[in-house]
Tab-separated table of C-alpha atoms in Angstrom:
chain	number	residue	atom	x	y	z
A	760	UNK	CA	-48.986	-19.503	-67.421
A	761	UNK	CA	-48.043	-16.540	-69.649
A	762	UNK	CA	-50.066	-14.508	-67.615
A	763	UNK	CA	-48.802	-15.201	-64.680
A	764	UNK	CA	-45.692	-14.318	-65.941
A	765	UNK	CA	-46.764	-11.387	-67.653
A	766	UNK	CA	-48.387	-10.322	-64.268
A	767	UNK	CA	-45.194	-11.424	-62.065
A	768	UNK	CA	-42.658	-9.090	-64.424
A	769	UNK	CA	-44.850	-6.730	-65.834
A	770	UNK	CA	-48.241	-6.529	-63.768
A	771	UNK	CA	-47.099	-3.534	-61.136
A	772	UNK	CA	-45.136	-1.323	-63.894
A	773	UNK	CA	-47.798	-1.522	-66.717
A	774	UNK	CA	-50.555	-0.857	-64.272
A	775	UNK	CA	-48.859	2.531	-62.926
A	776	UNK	CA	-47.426	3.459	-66.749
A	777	UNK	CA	-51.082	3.549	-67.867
A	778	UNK	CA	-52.324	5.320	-65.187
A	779	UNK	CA	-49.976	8.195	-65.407
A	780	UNK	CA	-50.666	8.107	-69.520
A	781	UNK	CA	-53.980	8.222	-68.695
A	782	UNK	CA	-53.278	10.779	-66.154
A	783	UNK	CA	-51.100	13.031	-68.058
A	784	UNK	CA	-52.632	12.428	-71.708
A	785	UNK	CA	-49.194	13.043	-73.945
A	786	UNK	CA	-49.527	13.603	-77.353
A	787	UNK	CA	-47.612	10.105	-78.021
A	788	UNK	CA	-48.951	7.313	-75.545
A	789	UNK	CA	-46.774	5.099	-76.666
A	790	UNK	CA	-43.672	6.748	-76.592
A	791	UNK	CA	-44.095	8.174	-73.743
A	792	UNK	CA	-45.236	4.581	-71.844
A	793	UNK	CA	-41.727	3.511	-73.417
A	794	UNK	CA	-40.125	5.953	-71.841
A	795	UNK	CA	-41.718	5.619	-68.862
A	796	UNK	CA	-41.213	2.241	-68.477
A	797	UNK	CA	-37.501	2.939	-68.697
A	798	UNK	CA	-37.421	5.265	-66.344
A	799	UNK	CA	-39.421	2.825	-63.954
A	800	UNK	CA	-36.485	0.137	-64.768
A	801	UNK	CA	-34.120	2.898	-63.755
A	802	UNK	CA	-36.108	4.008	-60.530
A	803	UNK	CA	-36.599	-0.129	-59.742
A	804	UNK	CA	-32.492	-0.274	-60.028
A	805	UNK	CA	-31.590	2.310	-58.357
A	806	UNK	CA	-34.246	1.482	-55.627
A	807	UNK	CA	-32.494	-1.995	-55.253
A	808	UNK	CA	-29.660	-0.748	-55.152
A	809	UNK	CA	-30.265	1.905	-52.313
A	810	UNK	CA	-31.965	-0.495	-50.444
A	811	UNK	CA	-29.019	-2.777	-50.563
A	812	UNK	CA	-26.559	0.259	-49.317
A	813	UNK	CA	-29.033	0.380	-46.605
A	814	UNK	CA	-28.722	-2.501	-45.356
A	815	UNK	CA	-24.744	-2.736	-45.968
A	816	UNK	CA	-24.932	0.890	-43.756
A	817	UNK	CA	-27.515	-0.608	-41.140
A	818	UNK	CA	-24.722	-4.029	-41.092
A	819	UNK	CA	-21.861	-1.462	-41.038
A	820	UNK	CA	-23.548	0.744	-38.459
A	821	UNK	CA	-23.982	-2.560	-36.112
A	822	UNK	CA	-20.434	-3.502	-36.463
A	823	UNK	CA	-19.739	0.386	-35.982
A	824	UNK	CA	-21.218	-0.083	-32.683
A	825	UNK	CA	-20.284	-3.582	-31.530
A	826	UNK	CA	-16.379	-2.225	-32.097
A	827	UNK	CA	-17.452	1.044	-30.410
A	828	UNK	CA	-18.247	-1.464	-27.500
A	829	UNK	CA	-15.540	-3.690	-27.450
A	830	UNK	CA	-13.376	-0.506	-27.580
A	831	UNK	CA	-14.748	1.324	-24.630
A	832	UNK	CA	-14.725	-2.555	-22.643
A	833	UNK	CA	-10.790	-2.580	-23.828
A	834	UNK	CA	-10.419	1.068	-22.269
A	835	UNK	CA	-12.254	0.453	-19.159
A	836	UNK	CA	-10.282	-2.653	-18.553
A	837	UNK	CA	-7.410	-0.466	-19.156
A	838	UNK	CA	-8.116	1.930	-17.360
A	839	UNK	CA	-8.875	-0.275	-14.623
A	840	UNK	CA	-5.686	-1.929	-15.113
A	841	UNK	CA	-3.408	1.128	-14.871
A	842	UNK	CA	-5.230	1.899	-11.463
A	843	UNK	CA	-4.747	-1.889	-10.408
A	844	UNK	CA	-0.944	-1.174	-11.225
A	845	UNK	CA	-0.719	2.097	-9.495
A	846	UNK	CA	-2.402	0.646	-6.250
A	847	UNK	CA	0.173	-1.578	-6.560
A	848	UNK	CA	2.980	0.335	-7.153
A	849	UNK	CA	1.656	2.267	-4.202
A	850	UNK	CA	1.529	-0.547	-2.032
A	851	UNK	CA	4.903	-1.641	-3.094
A	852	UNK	CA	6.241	1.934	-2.002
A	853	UNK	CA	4.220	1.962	1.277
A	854	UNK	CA	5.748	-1.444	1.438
A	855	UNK	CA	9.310	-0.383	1.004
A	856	UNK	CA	8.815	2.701	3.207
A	857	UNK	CA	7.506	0.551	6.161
A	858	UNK	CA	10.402	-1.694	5.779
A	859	UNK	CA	12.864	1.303	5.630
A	860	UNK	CA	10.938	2.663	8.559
A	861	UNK	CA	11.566	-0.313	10.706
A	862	UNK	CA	14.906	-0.616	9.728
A	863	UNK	CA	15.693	2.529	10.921
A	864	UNK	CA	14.273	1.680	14.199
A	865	UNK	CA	15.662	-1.476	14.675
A	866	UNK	CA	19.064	0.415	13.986
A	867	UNK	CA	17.717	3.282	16.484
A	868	UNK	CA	17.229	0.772	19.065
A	869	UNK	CA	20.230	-1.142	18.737
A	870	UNK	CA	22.319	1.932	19.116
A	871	UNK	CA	20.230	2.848	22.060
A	872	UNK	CA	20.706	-0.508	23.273
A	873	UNK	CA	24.247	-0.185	22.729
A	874	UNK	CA	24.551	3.270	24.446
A	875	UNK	CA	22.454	1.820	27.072
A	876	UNK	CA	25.088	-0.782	27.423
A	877	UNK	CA	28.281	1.358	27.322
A	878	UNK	CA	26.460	3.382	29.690
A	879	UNK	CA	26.184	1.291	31.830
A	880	UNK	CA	29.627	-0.583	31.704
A	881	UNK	CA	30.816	3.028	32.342
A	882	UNK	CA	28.828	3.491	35.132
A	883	UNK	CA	29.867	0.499	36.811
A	884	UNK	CA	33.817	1.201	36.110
A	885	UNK	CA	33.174	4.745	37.636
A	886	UNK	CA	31.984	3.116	40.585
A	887	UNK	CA	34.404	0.652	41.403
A	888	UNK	CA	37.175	2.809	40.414
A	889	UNK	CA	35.246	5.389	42.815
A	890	UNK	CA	34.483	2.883	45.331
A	891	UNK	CA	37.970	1.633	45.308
A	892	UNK	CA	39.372	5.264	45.667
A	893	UNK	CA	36.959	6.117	48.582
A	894	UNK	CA	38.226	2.518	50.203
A	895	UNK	CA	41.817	3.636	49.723
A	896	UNK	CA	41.481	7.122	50.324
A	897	UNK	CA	38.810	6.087	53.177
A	898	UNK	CA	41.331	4.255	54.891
A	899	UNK	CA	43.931	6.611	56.544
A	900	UNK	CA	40.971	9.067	57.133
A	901	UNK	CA	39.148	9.625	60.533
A	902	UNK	CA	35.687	9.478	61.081
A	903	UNK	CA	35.214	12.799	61.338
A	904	UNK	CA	37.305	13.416	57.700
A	905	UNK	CA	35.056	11.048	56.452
A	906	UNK	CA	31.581	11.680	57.297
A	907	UNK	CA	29.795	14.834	56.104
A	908	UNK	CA	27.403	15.535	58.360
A	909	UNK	CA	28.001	18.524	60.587
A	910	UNK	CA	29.027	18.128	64.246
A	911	UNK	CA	30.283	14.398	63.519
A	912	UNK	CA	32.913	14.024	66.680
A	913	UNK	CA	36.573	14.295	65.323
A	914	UNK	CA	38.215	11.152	66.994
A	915	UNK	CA	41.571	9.907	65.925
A	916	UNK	CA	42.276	7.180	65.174
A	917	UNK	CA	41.177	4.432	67.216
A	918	UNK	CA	43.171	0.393	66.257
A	919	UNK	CA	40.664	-2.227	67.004
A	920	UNK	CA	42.676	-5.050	69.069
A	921	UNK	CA	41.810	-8.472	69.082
A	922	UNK	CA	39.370	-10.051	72.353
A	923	UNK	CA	42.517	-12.355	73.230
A	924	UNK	CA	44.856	-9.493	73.442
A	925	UNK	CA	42.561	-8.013	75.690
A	926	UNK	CA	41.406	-11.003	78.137
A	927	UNK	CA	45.554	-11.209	77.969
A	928	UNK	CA	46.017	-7.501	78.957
A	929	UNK	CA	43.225	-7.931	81.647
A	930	UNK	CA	44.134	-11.186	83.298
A	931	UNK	CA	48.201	-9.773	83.249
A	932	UNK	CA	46.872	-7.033	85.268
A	933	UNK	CA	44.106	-8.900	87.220
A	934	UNK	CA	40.940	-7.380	86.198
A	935	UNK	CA	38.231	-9.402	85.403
A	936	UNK	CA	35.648	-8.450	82.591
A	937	UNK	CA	32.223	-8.830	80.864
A	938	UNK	CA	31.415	-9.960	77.362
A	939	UNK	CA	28.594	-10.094	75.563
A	940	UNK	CA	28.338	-12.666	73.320
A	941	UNK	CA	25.410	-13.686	71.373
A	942	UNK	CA	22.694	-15.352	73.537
A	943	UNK	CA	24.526	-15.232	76.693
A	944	UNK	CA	27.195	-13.508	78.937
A	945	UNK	CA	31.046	-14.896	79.496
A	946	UNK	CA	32.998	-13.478	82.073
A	947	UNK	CA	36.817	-13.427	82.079
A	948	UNK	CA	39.561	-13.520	84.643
């Protein structure tokens, strides 16, 4: 049991102490395996301990690197999310701009449709007021006054009597005459 324990603790460092007394043959083995020894405590320390900032660097490194990660996620879902804004601002705006586009030509077209209609209430004033100044300056003119065409006959005026007044006129003087009316002839006396 004690040399187990002598071997567990001691085993490794009194092994390589004698081999470098052996090796370097000092003029004091002893105090210079003492010495040694200490040193080999300080080297085992200071081993440990280097190890153990290893691994706290190799657990710091990882975490280095998993924030590194979730930091370049967080600015690609940023950045993403500014350009999911700005497409939508943009769509808003081509939004709005379509809207204001077809307001303006629903406006356009009511105007025109108004014009259209004023228009066309003018147009039909000018024409009766035109129509009724051709009928009443039409009416005291001849023929010829009225038509435009060259070499229309200039004939006065000409009052259209009634067919009684006539058949009257005829039978007072004895004549007898013709009539055409539709689908068959009638003769007067």
């Amino acid at each position: 049991m004690e040399s187990t324990y002598l071997q567990k603790h001691l085993g490794t460092c009194l092994t390589q102490g004698l081999a470098e007394v052996a090796r370097i043959r000092p003029v004091d083995p002893i105090e210079y395996l003492a010495l040694w020894i200490y040193k080999y405590k300080e080297n085992v320390t200071m081993e440990q301990l280097r190890q153990k900032e290893m691994a706290n660097l190799e657990r710091e490194r990882e975490l280095a690197e998993i924030e590194q990660e979730m930091m370049e996620r967080l600015k690609a879902e940023e950045l993403l999310f500014q350009q999911q804004q700005l497409a939508f601002q943009l769509e808003l705006e081509m939004q709005e701009k379509e809207r204001q586009r077809i307001e303006e030509l629903q406006r356009a077209q009511e105007q025109l449709e108004k014009e259209m209609r004023m228009n066309m209430e003018n147009i039909a004033k000018s024409e009766d007021s035109s129509h009724a100044e051709d009928v009443t300056s039409d009416s005291g003119k001849t023929l010829a006054e009225i038509s435009d065409r060259y070499g229309a006959p200039n004939l006065s005026r000409v009052e259209e009597l009634d067919e009684p007044m006539l058949s009257d006129l005829f039978s007072m003087l004895g004549l007898r005459f013709s009539v055409l009316c539709p689908g068959r002839w009638v003769s007067g006396t």
